[in-house]
CSV table of C-alpha atoms in Angstrom, one decimal:
chain,number,residue,atom,x,y,z
A,435,UNK,CA,117.5,76.6,95.4
A,436,UNK,CA,115.7,77.8,98.9
A,437,UNK,CA,117.9,79.7,101.6
A,438,UNK,CA,117.6,79.0,105.2
A,439,UNK,CA,115.7,81.8,106.9
A,440,UNK,CA,118.9,83.2,109.3
A,441,UNK,CA,122.6,83.3,108.9
A,442,UNK,CA,124.5,80.4,110.8
A,443,UNK,CA,127.6,81.7,113.0
A,444,UNK,CA,130.1,79.4,111.5
A,445,UNK,CA,131.5,82.3,108.7
A,446,UNK,CA,132.5,79.4,106.2
A,447,UNK,CA,129.0,77.6,106.3
A,448,UNK,CA,127.5,81.1,105.4
A,449,UNK,CA,130.2,81.8,102.5
A,450,UNK,CA,129.6,78.5,101.1
A,451,UNK,CA,125.9,78.7,100.8
A,452,UNK,CA,126.0,82.7,99.7
A,453,UNK,CA,128.2,82.2,97.1
A,454,UNK,CA,126.1,78.8,96.3
A,455,UNK,CA,123.1,81.2,96.0
A,456,UNK,CA,125.1,83.9,93.3
A,457,UNK,CA,126.8,81.1,91.5
A,458,UNK,CA,130.6,81.8,89.9
A,459,UNK,CA,128.7,85.4,88.8
A,460,UNK,CA,132.1,87.4,87.9
A,461,UNK,CA,131.3,90.2,90.1
A,462,UNK,CA,130.3,88.9,93.3
A,463,UNK,CA,133.2,89.7,95.6
A,464,UNK,CA,134.1,87.1,98.7
A,465,UNK,CA,136.6,89.6,101.1
A,466,UNK,CA,138.0,87.7,104.1
A,467,UNK,CA,139.8,89.8,107.2
A,468,UNK,CA,141.6,88.1,110.1
A,469,UNK,CA,142.4,91.0,112.1
A,470,UNK,CA,143.8,89.1,115.4
A,471,UNK,CA,141.9,86.2,116.5
A,472,UNK,CA,138.7,87.0,114.9
A,473,UNK,CA,137.7,86.1,111.3
A,474,UNK,CA,135.0,89.0,109.4
A,475,UNK,CA,133.4,88.3,105.7
A,476,UNK,CA,132.5,91.1,103.3
A,477,UNK,CA,130.2,90.8,100.5
A,478,UNK,CA,129.4,93.0,97.6
A,479,UNK,CA,128.9,93.3,93.9
A,480,UNK,CA,132.1,95.0,91.9
A,481,UNK,CA,130.5,98.3,90.0
A,482,UNK,CA,127.3,98.2,92.2
A,483,UNK,CA,129.5,99.2,95.4
A,484,UNK,CA,131.4,102.4,96.3
A,485,UNK,CA,135.3,101.1,96.4
A,486,UNK,CA,137.1,103.7,97.5
A,487,UNK,CA,134.8,103.9,100.8
A,488,UNK,CA,134.8,100.4,101.1
A,489,UNK,CA,138.4,100.6,101.8
A,490,UNK,CA,139.2,104.1,103.8
A,491,UNK,CA,135.8,103.1,105.9
A,492,UNK,CA,134.7,99.8,106.4
A,493,UNK,CA,138.1,97.9,105.7
A,494,UNK,CA,140.8,100.1,107.6
A,495,UNK,CA,138.2,100.5,110.8
A,496,UNK,CA,137.8,96.2,110.6
A,497,UNK,CA,141.7,96.3,110.3
A,498,UNK,CA,142.1,98.0,113.2
A,499,UNK,CA,139.2,97.2,115.8
A,500,UNK,CA,140.7,94.4,118.5
A,501,UNK,CA,139.0,91.6,119.1
A,502,UNK,CA,138.0,92.6,122.6
A,503,UNK,CA,135.8,96.2,121.5
A,504,UNK,CA,134.1,93.7,118.6
A,505,UNK,CA,130.4,93.8,118.5
A,506,UNK,CA,128.2,94.5,115.7
A,507,UNK,CA,126.4,96.9,117.4
A,508,UNK,CA,129.7,98.7,118.8
A,509,UNK,CA,131.0,98.2,115.0
A,510,UNK,CA,127.1,100.1,114.1
A,511,UNK,CA,127.9,102.3,115.7
A,512,UNK,CA,131.3,103.8,115.6
A,513,UNK,CA,133.6,102.1,113.7
A,514,UNK,CA,131.5,101.5,110.7
A,515,UNK,CA,131.5,105.7,109.6
A,516,UNK,CA,129.8,105.2,106.3
A,517,UNK,CA,126.1,105.4,104.7
A,518,UNK,CA,123.5,103.5,106.2
A,519,UNK,CA,124.1,100.7,108.2
A,520,UNK,CA,121.7,98.3,109.3
A,521,UNK,CA,121.4,94.3,111.3
A,522,UNK,CA,120.2,91.5,109.3
A,523,UNK,CA,120.0,88.4,110.5
A,524,UNK,CA,118.0,87.4,106.9
A,525,UNK,CA,120.1,85.2,104.4
A,526,UNK,CA,117.7,86.4,101.9
A,527,UNK,CA,117.5,90.3,103.1
A,528,UNK,CA,121.3,90.4,102.7
A,529,UNK,CA,121.1,89.0,99.6
A,530,UNK,CA,118.3,92.0,98.0
A,531,UNK,CA,121.0,94.6,99.7
A,532,UNK,CA,123.8,93.8,97.8
A,533,UNK,CA,122.4,93.3,94.6
A,534,UNK,CA,120.7,97.5,95.3
A,535,UNK,CA,123.8,98.0,95.9
A,536,UNK,CA,124.8,97.3,99.5
A,537,UNK,CA,127.4,95.6,101.5
A,538,UNK,CA,127.1,92.4,104.5
A,539,UNK,CA,129.1,91.4,106.5
A,540,UNK,CA,129.5,88.7,108.6
A,541,UNK,CA,132.2,87.8,111.7
A,542,UNK,CA,132.7,84.8,112.8
A,543,UNK,CA,130.7,83.3,115.7
A,544,UNK,CA,128.0,86.0,115.6
A,545,UNK,CA,124.1,84.1,113.9
A,546,UNK,CA,123.7,87.5,112.1
A,547,UNK,CA,125.3,90.3,110.6
A,548,UNK,CA,125.2,94.0,109.0
A,549,UNK,CA,124.5,95.4,106.1
A,550,UNK,CA,125.8,98.8,105.1
A,551,UNK,CA,123.9,100.4,102.1
A,552,UNK,CA,127.1,102.7,99.9
A,553,UNK,CA,126.0,102.7,96.2
A,554,UNK,CA,128.5,103.8,93.6
A,555,UNK,CA,127.8,102.7,90.5
A,556,UNK,CA,127.9,106.0,88.1
A,557,UNK,CA,124.4,108.5,87.2
A,558,UNK,CA,123.4,110.6,84.1
A,559,UNK,CA,123.8,113.7,85.4
A,560,UNK,CA,121.0,116.1,85.3
A,561,UNK,CA,120.4,117.3,82.1
A,562,UNK,CA,117.5,119.3,80.0
A,563,UNK,CA,113.9,117.7,79.5
A,564,UNK,CA,114.8,116.5,75.6
A,565,UNK,CA,110.8,114.9,75.4
A,566,UNK,CA,109.3,118.2,77.4
A,567,UNK,CA,111.0,121.1,76.6
A,568,UNK,CA,110.5,124.5,77.7
A,569,UNK,CA,111.5,128.6,76.4
A,570,UNK,CA,111.3,129.8,79.7
A,571,UNK,CA,111.2,128.5,83.1
A,572,UNK,CA,113.2,125.4,84.8
A,573,UNK,CA,115.3,123.4,82.3
A,574,UNK,CA,116.0,120.8,84.4
A,575,UNK,CA,115.0,116.9,84.0
A,576,UNK,CA,115.0,113.9,86.1
A,577,UNK,CA,117.5,111.3,86.2
A,578,UNK,CA,117.7,106.9,86.5
A,579,UNK,CA,118.5,107.6,90.5
A,580,UNK,CA,115.9,107.5,92.5
A,581,UNK,CA,116.4,109.7,95.2
A,582,UNK,CA,117.7,112.6,93.2
A,583,UNK,CA,114.5,112.7,91.6
A,584,UNK,CA,112.5,112.7,95.0
A,585,UNK,CA,114.6,114.7,96.1
A,586,UNK,CA,114.2,117.3,93.1
A,587,UNK,CA,110.4,117.5,94.0
A,588,UNK,CA,111.1,118.0,97.8
A,589,UNK,CA,113.5,120.7,96.5
A,590,UNK,CA,110.4,122.5,95.1
A,591,UNK,CA,108.0,121.2,98.1
A,592,UNK,CA,109.2,122.8,101.0
A,593,UNK,CA,105.9,121.3,103.1
A,594,UNK,CA,105.9,119.1,105.7
A,595,UNK,CA,102.3,117.4,104.2
A,596,UNK,CA,104.5,115.7,101.7
A,597,UNK,CA,105.1,111.8,102.6
A,598,UNK,CA,106.7,109.2,100.8
A,599,UNK,CA,106.2,105.4,101.3
A,600,UNK,CA,108.3,103.1,99.2
A,601,UNK,CA,107.5,99.6,98.3
A,602,UNK,CA,109.3,96.9,95.6
A,603,UNK,CA,108.6,95.6,92.6
A,604,UNK,CA,108.9,92.6,90.2
A,605,UNK,CA,110.3,88.9,91.6
A,606,UNK,CA,113.5,89.4,89.5
A,607,UNK,CA,113.7,93.1,89.4
A,608,UNK,CA,112.6,94.2,92.7
A,609,UNK,CA,112.8,97.6,91.7
A,610,UNK,CA,112.3,100.4,94.5
A,611,UNK,CA,109.6,102.5,93.6
A,612,UNK,CA,107.9,104.9,96.2
A,613,UNK,CA,104.6,106.2,95.9
A,614,UNK,CA,104.9,110.5,96.9
A,615,UNK,CA,101.6,112.3,98.2
A,616,UNK,CA,100.6,115.7,100.6
A,617,UNK,CA,99.1,114.2,103.5
A,618,UNK,CA,95.6,116.4,104.1
A,619,UNK,CA,95.4,117.4,100.0
A,620,UNK,CA,95.6,114.0,98.5
A,621,UNK,CA,92.8,111.2,98.8
A,622,UNK,CA,93.3,109.0,102.1
A,623,UNK,CA,91.3,106.1,100.1
A,624,UNK,CA,93.6,106.7,97.0
A,625,UNK,CA,96.9,106.7,98.5
A,626,UNK,CA,96.1,103.3,99.7
A,627,UNK,CA,93.8,101.8,97.3
A,628,UNK,CA,97.6,103.4,94.7
A,629,UNK,CA,100.1,101.6,97.1
A,630,UNK,CA,97.8,98.8,98.1
A,631,UNK,CA,97.8,97.5,94.0
A,632,UNK,CA,101.7,98.0,94.3
A,633,UNK,CA,102.1,95.2,97.0
A,634,UNK,CA,99.9,93.1,95.3
A,635,UNK,CA,101.3,93.3,91.8
A,636,UNK,CA,102.5,90.3,90.8
A,637,UNK,CA,104.7,91.0,88.0
A,638,UNK,CA,108.3,89.4,87.4
A,639,UNK,CA,109.8,92.6,86.1
A,640,UNK,CA,109.7,96.4,86.3
A,641,UNK,CA,111.8,98.2,83.9
A,642,UNK,CA,110.1,101.5,83.6
A,643,UNK,CA,106.5,102.7,84.2
A,644,UNK,CA,104.9,101.6,81.6
A,645,UNK,CA,105.0,98.1,83.5
A,646,UNK,CA,103.0,99.6,86.7
A,647,UNK,CA,100.9,101.4,84.7
A,648,UNK,CA,99.1,98.3,82.4
A,649,UNK,CA,99.0,96.6,85.9
A,650,UNK,CA,97.4,100.0,87.6
A,651,UNK,CA,94.3,100.2,85.7
A,652,UNK,CA,91.5,100.6,87.4
A,653,UNK,CA,88.1,98.1,85.9
A,654,UNK,CA,90.5,96.9,82.9
A,655,UNK,CA,89.4,100.2,81.0
A,656,UNK,CA,90.6,98.8,77.2
A,657,UNK,CA,91.6,101.8,75.7
A,658,UNK,CA,94.2,103.5,73.6
A,659,UNK,CA,94.5,106.8,75.6
A,660,UNK,CA,96.5,107.2,78.2
A,661,UNK,CA,94.9,107.0,81.1
A,662,UNK,CA,98.7,107.8,83.7
A,663,UNK,CA,100.3,110.8,83.0
A,664,UNK,CA,103.8,110.8,83.0
A,665,UNK,CA,106.8,113.2,82.5
A,666,UNK,CA,110.7,113.9,83.1
A,667,UNK,CA,109.6,117.5,84.8
A,668,UNK,CA,110.1,118.0,88.1
A,669,UNK,CA,108.1,120.9,88.3
A,670,UNK,CA,104.7,119.3,86.3
A,671,UNK,CA,105.0,116.1,89.2
A,672,UNK,CA,105.6,118.9,92.1
A,673,UNK,CA,102.5,120.6,90.6
A,674,UNK,CA,100.4,118.1,90.1
A,675,UNK,CA,101.7,116.6,94.0
A,676,UNK,CA,100.7,119.9,95.6
A,677,UNK,CA,97.1,119.5,93.5
A,678,UNK,CA,96.3,116.1,95.7
A,679,UNK,CA,97.6,114.3,93.1
A,680,UNK,CA,100.5,110.8,94.1
A,681,UNK,CA,103.3,110.2,92.0
A,682,UNK,CA,105.3,107.2,91.5
A,683,UNK,CA,109.3,107.8,91.5
A,684,UNK,CA,110.4,104.1,89.4
A,685,UNK,CA,114.0,103.1,90.3
A,686,UNK,CA,115.6,103.8,86.9
A,687,UNK,CA,113.8,105.8,84.8
A,688,UNK,CA,113.3,109.5,84.8
A,689,UNK,CA,110.2,109.5,83.6
A,690,UNK,CA,107.3,109.7,87.0
A,691,UNK,CA,103.8,108.4,87.4
A,692,UNK,CA,101.1,111.3,88.3
A,693,UNK,CA,97.6,109.5,88.8
A,694,UNK,CA,95.2,110.8,89.2
A,695,UNK,CA,95.1,111.7,84.8
A,696,UNK,CA,92.8,114.3,83.2
A,697,UNK,CA,92.3,115.2,79.3
A,698,UNK,CA,92.6,118.4,79.3
A,699,UNK,CA,96.3,117.7,81.5
A,700,UNK,CA,97.9,116.1,78.1
A,701,UNK,CA,97.1,119.6,76.3
A,702,UNK,CA,98.4,121.8,79.0
A,703,UNK,CA,102.1,122.5,79.3
A,704,UNK,CA,104.4,124.3,82.5
A,705,UNK,CA,104.9,126.6,80.3
A,706,UNK,CA,101.6,127.8,80.1
A,707,UNK,CA,102.4,129.3,84.0
A,708,UNK,CA,105.7,130.6,82.7
A,709,UNK,CA,104.2,133.0,79.9
A,710,UNK,CA,101.0,135.9,80.1
A,711,UNK,CA,98.7,134.2,80.8
A,712,UNK,CA,97.1,136.4,77.9
A,713,UNK,CA,99.5,134.2,75.3
A,714,UNK,CA,99.0,130.9,77.5
A,715,UNK,CA,95.6,131.3,77.3
A,716,UNK,CA,95.3,131.4,73.7
A,717,UNK,CA,98.5,128.8,72.8
A,718,UNK,CA,96.1,126.6,74.9
A,719,UNK,CA,93.1,127.4,72.6
A,720,UNK,CA,95.6,126.8,69.3
A,721,UNK,CA,96.7,123.9,70.6
A,722,UNK,CA,93.0,122.6,70.8
A,723,UNK,CA,93.2,123.6,67.5
A,724,UNK,CA,95.5,121.9,66.2
A,725,UNK,CA,94.8,119.0,67.8
A,726,UNK,CA,91.7,118.7,66.2
A,727,UNK,CA,93.7,118.9,63.0
A,728,UNK,CA,95.9,116.4,63.3
A,729,UNK,CA,92.9,114.0,64.0
A,730,UNK,CA,90.0,115.2,61.2
A,731,UNK,CA,92.2,116.2,58.5
A,732,UNK,CA,92.3,113.7,55.8
A,733,UNK,CA,89.1,112.6,57.0
A,734,UNK,CA,87.2,115.6,55.8
A,735,UNK,CA,88.9,116.1,53.2
A,736,UNK,CA,88.5,112.1,51.8
A,737,UNK,CA,84.8,112.7,53.0
A,738,UNK,CA,84.6,116.2,50.6
A,739,UNK,CA,86.1,115.2,47.3
A,740,UNK,CA,84.6,111.7,47.4
A,741,UNK,CA,80.7,111.5,48.6
A,742,UNK,CA,80.3,116.1,49.5
A,743,UNK,CA,81.9,117.6,46.1
A,744,UNK,CA,78.5,120.5,46.5
A,745,UNK,CA,80.0,121.5,49.9
A,746,UNK,CA,83.0,122.4,48.6
A,747,UNK,CA,82.8,126.6,46.6
A,748,UNK,CA,83.2,125.7,42.7
A,749,UNK,CA,86.7,127.5,41.9
A,750,UNK,CA,88.5,124.8,44.4
A,751,UNK,CA,87.1,122.2,43.2
A,752,UNK,CA,87.9,122.5,39.4
A,753,UNK,CA,91.7,123.1,41.4
A,754,UNK,CA,91.2,119.9,43.1
A,755,UNK,CA,89.7,118.3,40.3
A,756,UNK,CA,92.6,119.9,38.2
A,757,UNK,CA,94.9,118.2,40.5
A,758,UNK,CA,93.7,115.2,40.7
A,759,UNK,CA,93.7,114.2,37.0
A,760,UNK,CA,96.4,111.0,35.7
A,761,UNK,CA,96.1,110.2,39.6
A,762,UNK,CA,94.7,106.7,39.3
A,763,UNK,CA,93.8,106.2,43.2
A,764,UNK,CA,91.0,107.8,44.8
A,765,UNK,CA,91.3,110.0,47.9
A,766,UNK,CA,91.3,107.2,50.5
A,767,UNK,CA,94.0,105.2,48.9
A,768,UNK,CA,95.8,108.5,48.4
A,769,UNK,CA,95.7,109.8,52.2
A,770,UNK,CA,97.1,106.1,53.5
A,771,UNK,CA,99.9,105.9,51.6
A,772,UNK,CA,100.9,109.3,52.2
A,773,UNK,CA,100.0,109.0,56.3
A,774,UNK,CA,101.7,105.1,55.9
A,775,UNK,CA,104.4,106.6,54.6
A,776,UNK,CA,105.1,110.4,57.2
A,777,UNK,CA,104.9,107.2,60.0
A,778,UNK,CA,107.4,105.1,58.9
A,779,UNK,CA,109.6,108.1,58.4
A,780,UNK,CA,108.5,110.0,61.5
A,781,UNK,CA,109.7,106.2,63.0
A,782,UNK,CA,112.8,106.1,61.1
A,783,UNK,CA,114.0,109.7,62.8
A,784,UNK,CA,112.9,108.9,65.8
A,785,UNK,CA,115.3,106.1,66.1
A,786,UNK,CA,117.8,107.1,63.9
A,787,UNK,CA,121.4,108.7,65.5
A,788,UNK,CA,120.2,112.2,66.7
A,789,UNK,CA,123.0,113.5,63.9
A,790,UNK,CA,121.3,112.1,61.5
A,791,UNK,CA,117.8,111.7,62.6
A,792,UNK,CA,115.2,115.4,61.6
A,793,UNK,CA,117.8,115.7,58.4
A,794,UNK,CA,116.8,112.0,57.0
A,795,UNK,CA,113.1,112.8,58.4
A,796,UNK,CA,112.6,116.8,56.7
A,797,UNK,CA,115.0,115.9,53.2
A,798,UNK,CA,113.0,112.3,53.3
A,799,UNK,CA,109.7,113.8,53.9
A,800,UNK,CA,110.0,116.7,51.0
A,801,UNK,CA,112.1,114.5,48.6
A,802,UNK,CA,108.9,111.4,48.8
A,803,UNK,CA,106.1,114.0,48.5
A,804,UNK,CA,108.0,115.8,45.5
A,805,UNK,CA,108.7,112.6,43.9
A,806,UNK,CA,105.2,111.3,44.9
A,807,UNK,CA,103.5,114.2,43.4
A,808,UNK,CA,106.0,113.5,40.1
A,809,UNK,CA,104.9,110.4,39.5
A,810,UNK,CA,101.0,111.3,40.0
A,811,UNK,CA,100.7,109.1,42.6
A,812,UNK,CA,99.3,111.4,45.0
A,813,UNK,CA,98.1,115.1,44.0
A,814,UNK,CA,99.8,118.4,45.2
A,815,UNK,CA,96.8,119.2,48.0
A,816,UNK,CA,96.8,115.4,49.8
A,817,UNK,CA,100.6,116.0,50.4
A,818,UNK,CA,99.6,119.9,51.9
A,819,UNK,CA,97.0,118.5,53.5
A,820,UNK,CA,99.2,115.2,55.1
A,821,UNK,CA,102.1,117.6,55.9
A,822,UNK,CA,99.8,120.3,57.6
A,823,UNK,CA,98.2,117.1,59.7
A,824,UNK,CA,101.8,116.0,60.7
A,825,UNK,CA,102.9,119.3,61.7
A,826,UNK,CA,99.8,119.9,63.9
A,827,UNK,CA,100.5,116.7,65.7
A,828,UNK,CA,103.9,116.9,67.2
A,829,UNK,CA,101.8,120.7,69.0
A,830,UNK,CA,100.5,118.4,71.6
A,831,UNK,CA,103.0,118.5,74.2
A,832,UNK,CA,102.5,115.2,75.5
A,833,UNK,CA,104.2,112.4,72.8
A,834,UNK,CA,101.2,109.8,75.3
A,835,UNK,CA,98.2,111.8,74.0
A,836,UNK,CA,99.3,112.4,70.0
A,837,UNK,CA,100.1,108.9,69.6
A,838,UNK,CA,95.8,107.3,70.2
A,839,UNK,CA,95.4,110.4,68.0
A,840,UNK,CA,97.5,109.8,65.3
A,841,UNK,CA,95.6,106.0,65.4
A,842,UNK,CA,92.2,106.7,65.6
A,843,UNK,CA,93.0,109.4,62.4
A,844,UNK,CA,93.9,105.9,60.3
A,845,UNK,CA,89.8,104.9,61.9
A,846,UNK,CA,88.3,108.1,60.9
A,847,UNK,CA,90.2,108.4,57.2
A,848,UNK,CA,88.6,104.5,56.8
A,849,UNK,CA,85.1,105.7,58.3
A,850,UNK,CA,85.1,108.9,55.7
A,851,UNK,CA,85.5,106.6,52.3
A,852,UNK,CA,82.9,104.4,53.7
A,853,UNK,CA,80.1,107.2,54.5
A,854,UNK,CA,81.5,109.9,54.2
A,855,UNK,CA,80.7,112.8,56.8
A,856,UNK,CA,78.1,110.6,58.8
A,857,UNK,CA,80.8,108.5,59.5
A,858,UNK,CA,83.1,111.1,60.8
A,859,UNK,CA,79.9,112.8,62.7
A,860,UNK,CA,79.0,109.2,64.2
A,861,UNK,CA,83.0,108.4,64.8
A,862,UNK,CA,83.3,111.7,66.9
A,863,UNK,CA,80.1,111.2,68.9
A,864,UNK,CA,81.8,107.5,69.8
A,865,UNK,CA,84.9,108.6,70.2
A,866,UNK,CA,82.9,111.4,73.1
A,867,UNK,CA,80.8,108.6,74.1
A,868,UNK,CA,84.1,106.8,75.5
A,869,UNK,CA,85.8,109.1,76.8
A,870,UNK,CA,83.3,110.3,79.1
A,871,UNK,CA,83.1,106.0,80.3
A,872,UNK,CA,87.0,106.1,81.3
A,873,UNK,CA,88.1,106.4,84.8
A,874,UNK,CA,91.4,107.2,86.1
A,875,UNK,CA,91.2,105.8,89.7
A,876,UNK,CA,87.4,107.8,90.0
A,877,UNK,CA,88.0,110.8,88.4
A,878,UNK,CA,85.7,110.7,85.1
A,879,UNK,CA,88.4,111.1,82.5
A,880,UNK,CA,86.7,113.9,80.8
A,881,UNK,CA,86.3,116.3,84.1
A,882,UNK,CA,85.9,119.3,84.9
A,883,UNK,CA,84.8,119.7,81.3
A,884,UNK,CA,82.5,116.7,80.5
A,885,UNK,CA,80.8,116.9,84.5
A,886,UNK,CA,80.9,120.9,84.4
A,887,UNK,CA,81.7,122.3,87.5
A,888,UNK,CA,82.2,126.2,87.2
A,889,UNK,CA,84.7,126.8,90.5
A,890,UNK,CA,87.3,123.8,87.9
A,891,UNK,CA,86.8,125.9,84.7
A,892,UNK,CA,89.5,129.0,85.1
A,893,UNK,CA,92.8,125.9,84.2
A,894,UNK,CA,91.0,123.9,82.4
A,895,UNK,CA,90.3,125.5,78.8
A,896,UNK,CA,92.2,129.2,79.2
A,897,UNK,CA,94.5,130.5,82.2
A,898,UNK,CA,93.0,132.7,84.3
A,899,UNK,CA,95.4,135.1,86.5
A,900,UNK,CA,97.5,134.1,89.4
A,901,UNK,CA,95.6,136.7,91.2
A,902,UNK,CA,92.4,134.9,90.9
A,903,UNK,CA,91.6,132.8,93.5
A,904,UNK,CA,90.1,130.0,92.3
A,905,UNK,CA,93.6,129.7,90.1
A,906,UNK,CA,95.7,129.9,93.5
A,907,UNK,CA,95.7,125.8,93.7
A,908,UNK,CA,96.5,125.2,89.3
A,909,UNK,CA,99.8,125.0,88.8
A,910,UNK,CA,102.5,123.8,86.0
A,911,UNK,CA,101.5,121.0,83.8
A,912,UNK,CA,103.3,119.5,81.3
C-alpha cells in the first residue's frame, strides 16, 4: 500500500489510513482520547514502548490540558515530559518511529503530529564476554542495545573528537547502525567511504554484522579469511577507535565490527595488555606456533608417513610401523576420518545445551578415539596428532580466524597425500600470496609484517613495554 506523504487534518482519516497500513496486528494499539472539546489519538506497539510512562507522562497530562492551551508546540515544550519529542508531518517517517519503539500523537484539526521516543522492551543485562574471556581485565561485554553499546565505549574514550553517525539499513528491518570514529585520527576518506557504502546498501534485512560485512567487502574479494574484525568487548573496540579504526555498531547484536583489520589483529588478545609485556610476548609466540600446528600438523604426518619415511628417525619409524600394523586405511584416510569426526563433535558441543555440551564433547572424543584405535580403524599416533591439532585451534583468540584455519587444514592434508612435502610447500606459498593480495579498506592484510615498517613492529608480533614511545598508541586487541 502506498502512503500519502502528509497527514490529513481529519483525525479519523489518519486513524483509518494508519490502521489499514498496519493491518490487524494484535500488538498495534490505537488509543483515542477525548478531553473537553478536542479529540486526540495515540499510536504505539504493545511491548515496544514503556506503558507506565505512556500513562503517567502522556495520557494524564493530555487529559489535564485545556483546549485553549492546546498546540503541538505547547505540548512538546511544556506538557510531554518524557523521552525525545519531535514534530512529524510525514506518515511514513512516523510509522518508522512507531516500529522502532516510538509513540505517535495526533490531534484532530492539525496536519502534523508529535513523535515521542519512549522504548520499553526487555533487555539483557551486561555480562561477561562468552566468546573472548580474559583472566585479568574488564569482565563486561556488549548487549543487544545499540545505545548501551556506544555508551560503554564512550565511557572509556572521554575525548571530544569521538564522533557518531547514525544510518538505517535494510528495507524490511530498518536496522539502526551507528558508525563511531575519532575525528582527526581516523582517515576522513575512509570514514566517508564506509558511511556512503552503508547508506547505499541495498539489502532487505540486517540481523547481524555478517550481513554488512559481506556487502562492505571491497572489489568483491573472494576469501575465507575475515576481512573485518568483530568483538563483543568494549575495551577492544575502544582501543581500535583510538588507533584510528572505524567501529560499526548494529542494533540487535552484541558484536561490533572494526575496520580496517589486518591479520595480526586476530592473533592478539586484550589480555596481552593487562599482563607483563614479557609474558604477553611469550604467549603471542605460542599462539603463532599453535596456529602452525593447527594448520599443518596432520598434513606433515601424512606427508612423512606416505612419501618421506627416510626423514623419520629409525626408532620412531619402527614404532609408527608397529602401531599401523592391522590398520586397513592409508594415513590420508585416517586423518580425514579423525578430523571429520572431531569437527562433528565440536559442532555438537556448540549446539547442545551448555550444561551437557562440553561433557558430551570430551566424553565423545575419548570414547570414539579409544574405540577407533581398538577396532584398528586408526592408529594411536593419529589420535594424538588430531588431538594436539584440535587443542592448538583453541589457542587462537579469534573464533572467526580459527574457522578458515580449520577449513584449510583439510586442503593441506589433501596436498600432502598427493605430493608430500612438495605439495605442502606449494600450498604454503599459495596461501602467503593470497594473504598478501587481500586488503581491508585499502590497508594490506599482512601489514605491518609484509610491507615491513620498523616503526610499527613493536606491536605486531611482540608486545613492547608501555614506556616505549613506539608503543604509546598501541592499545588492547582481542
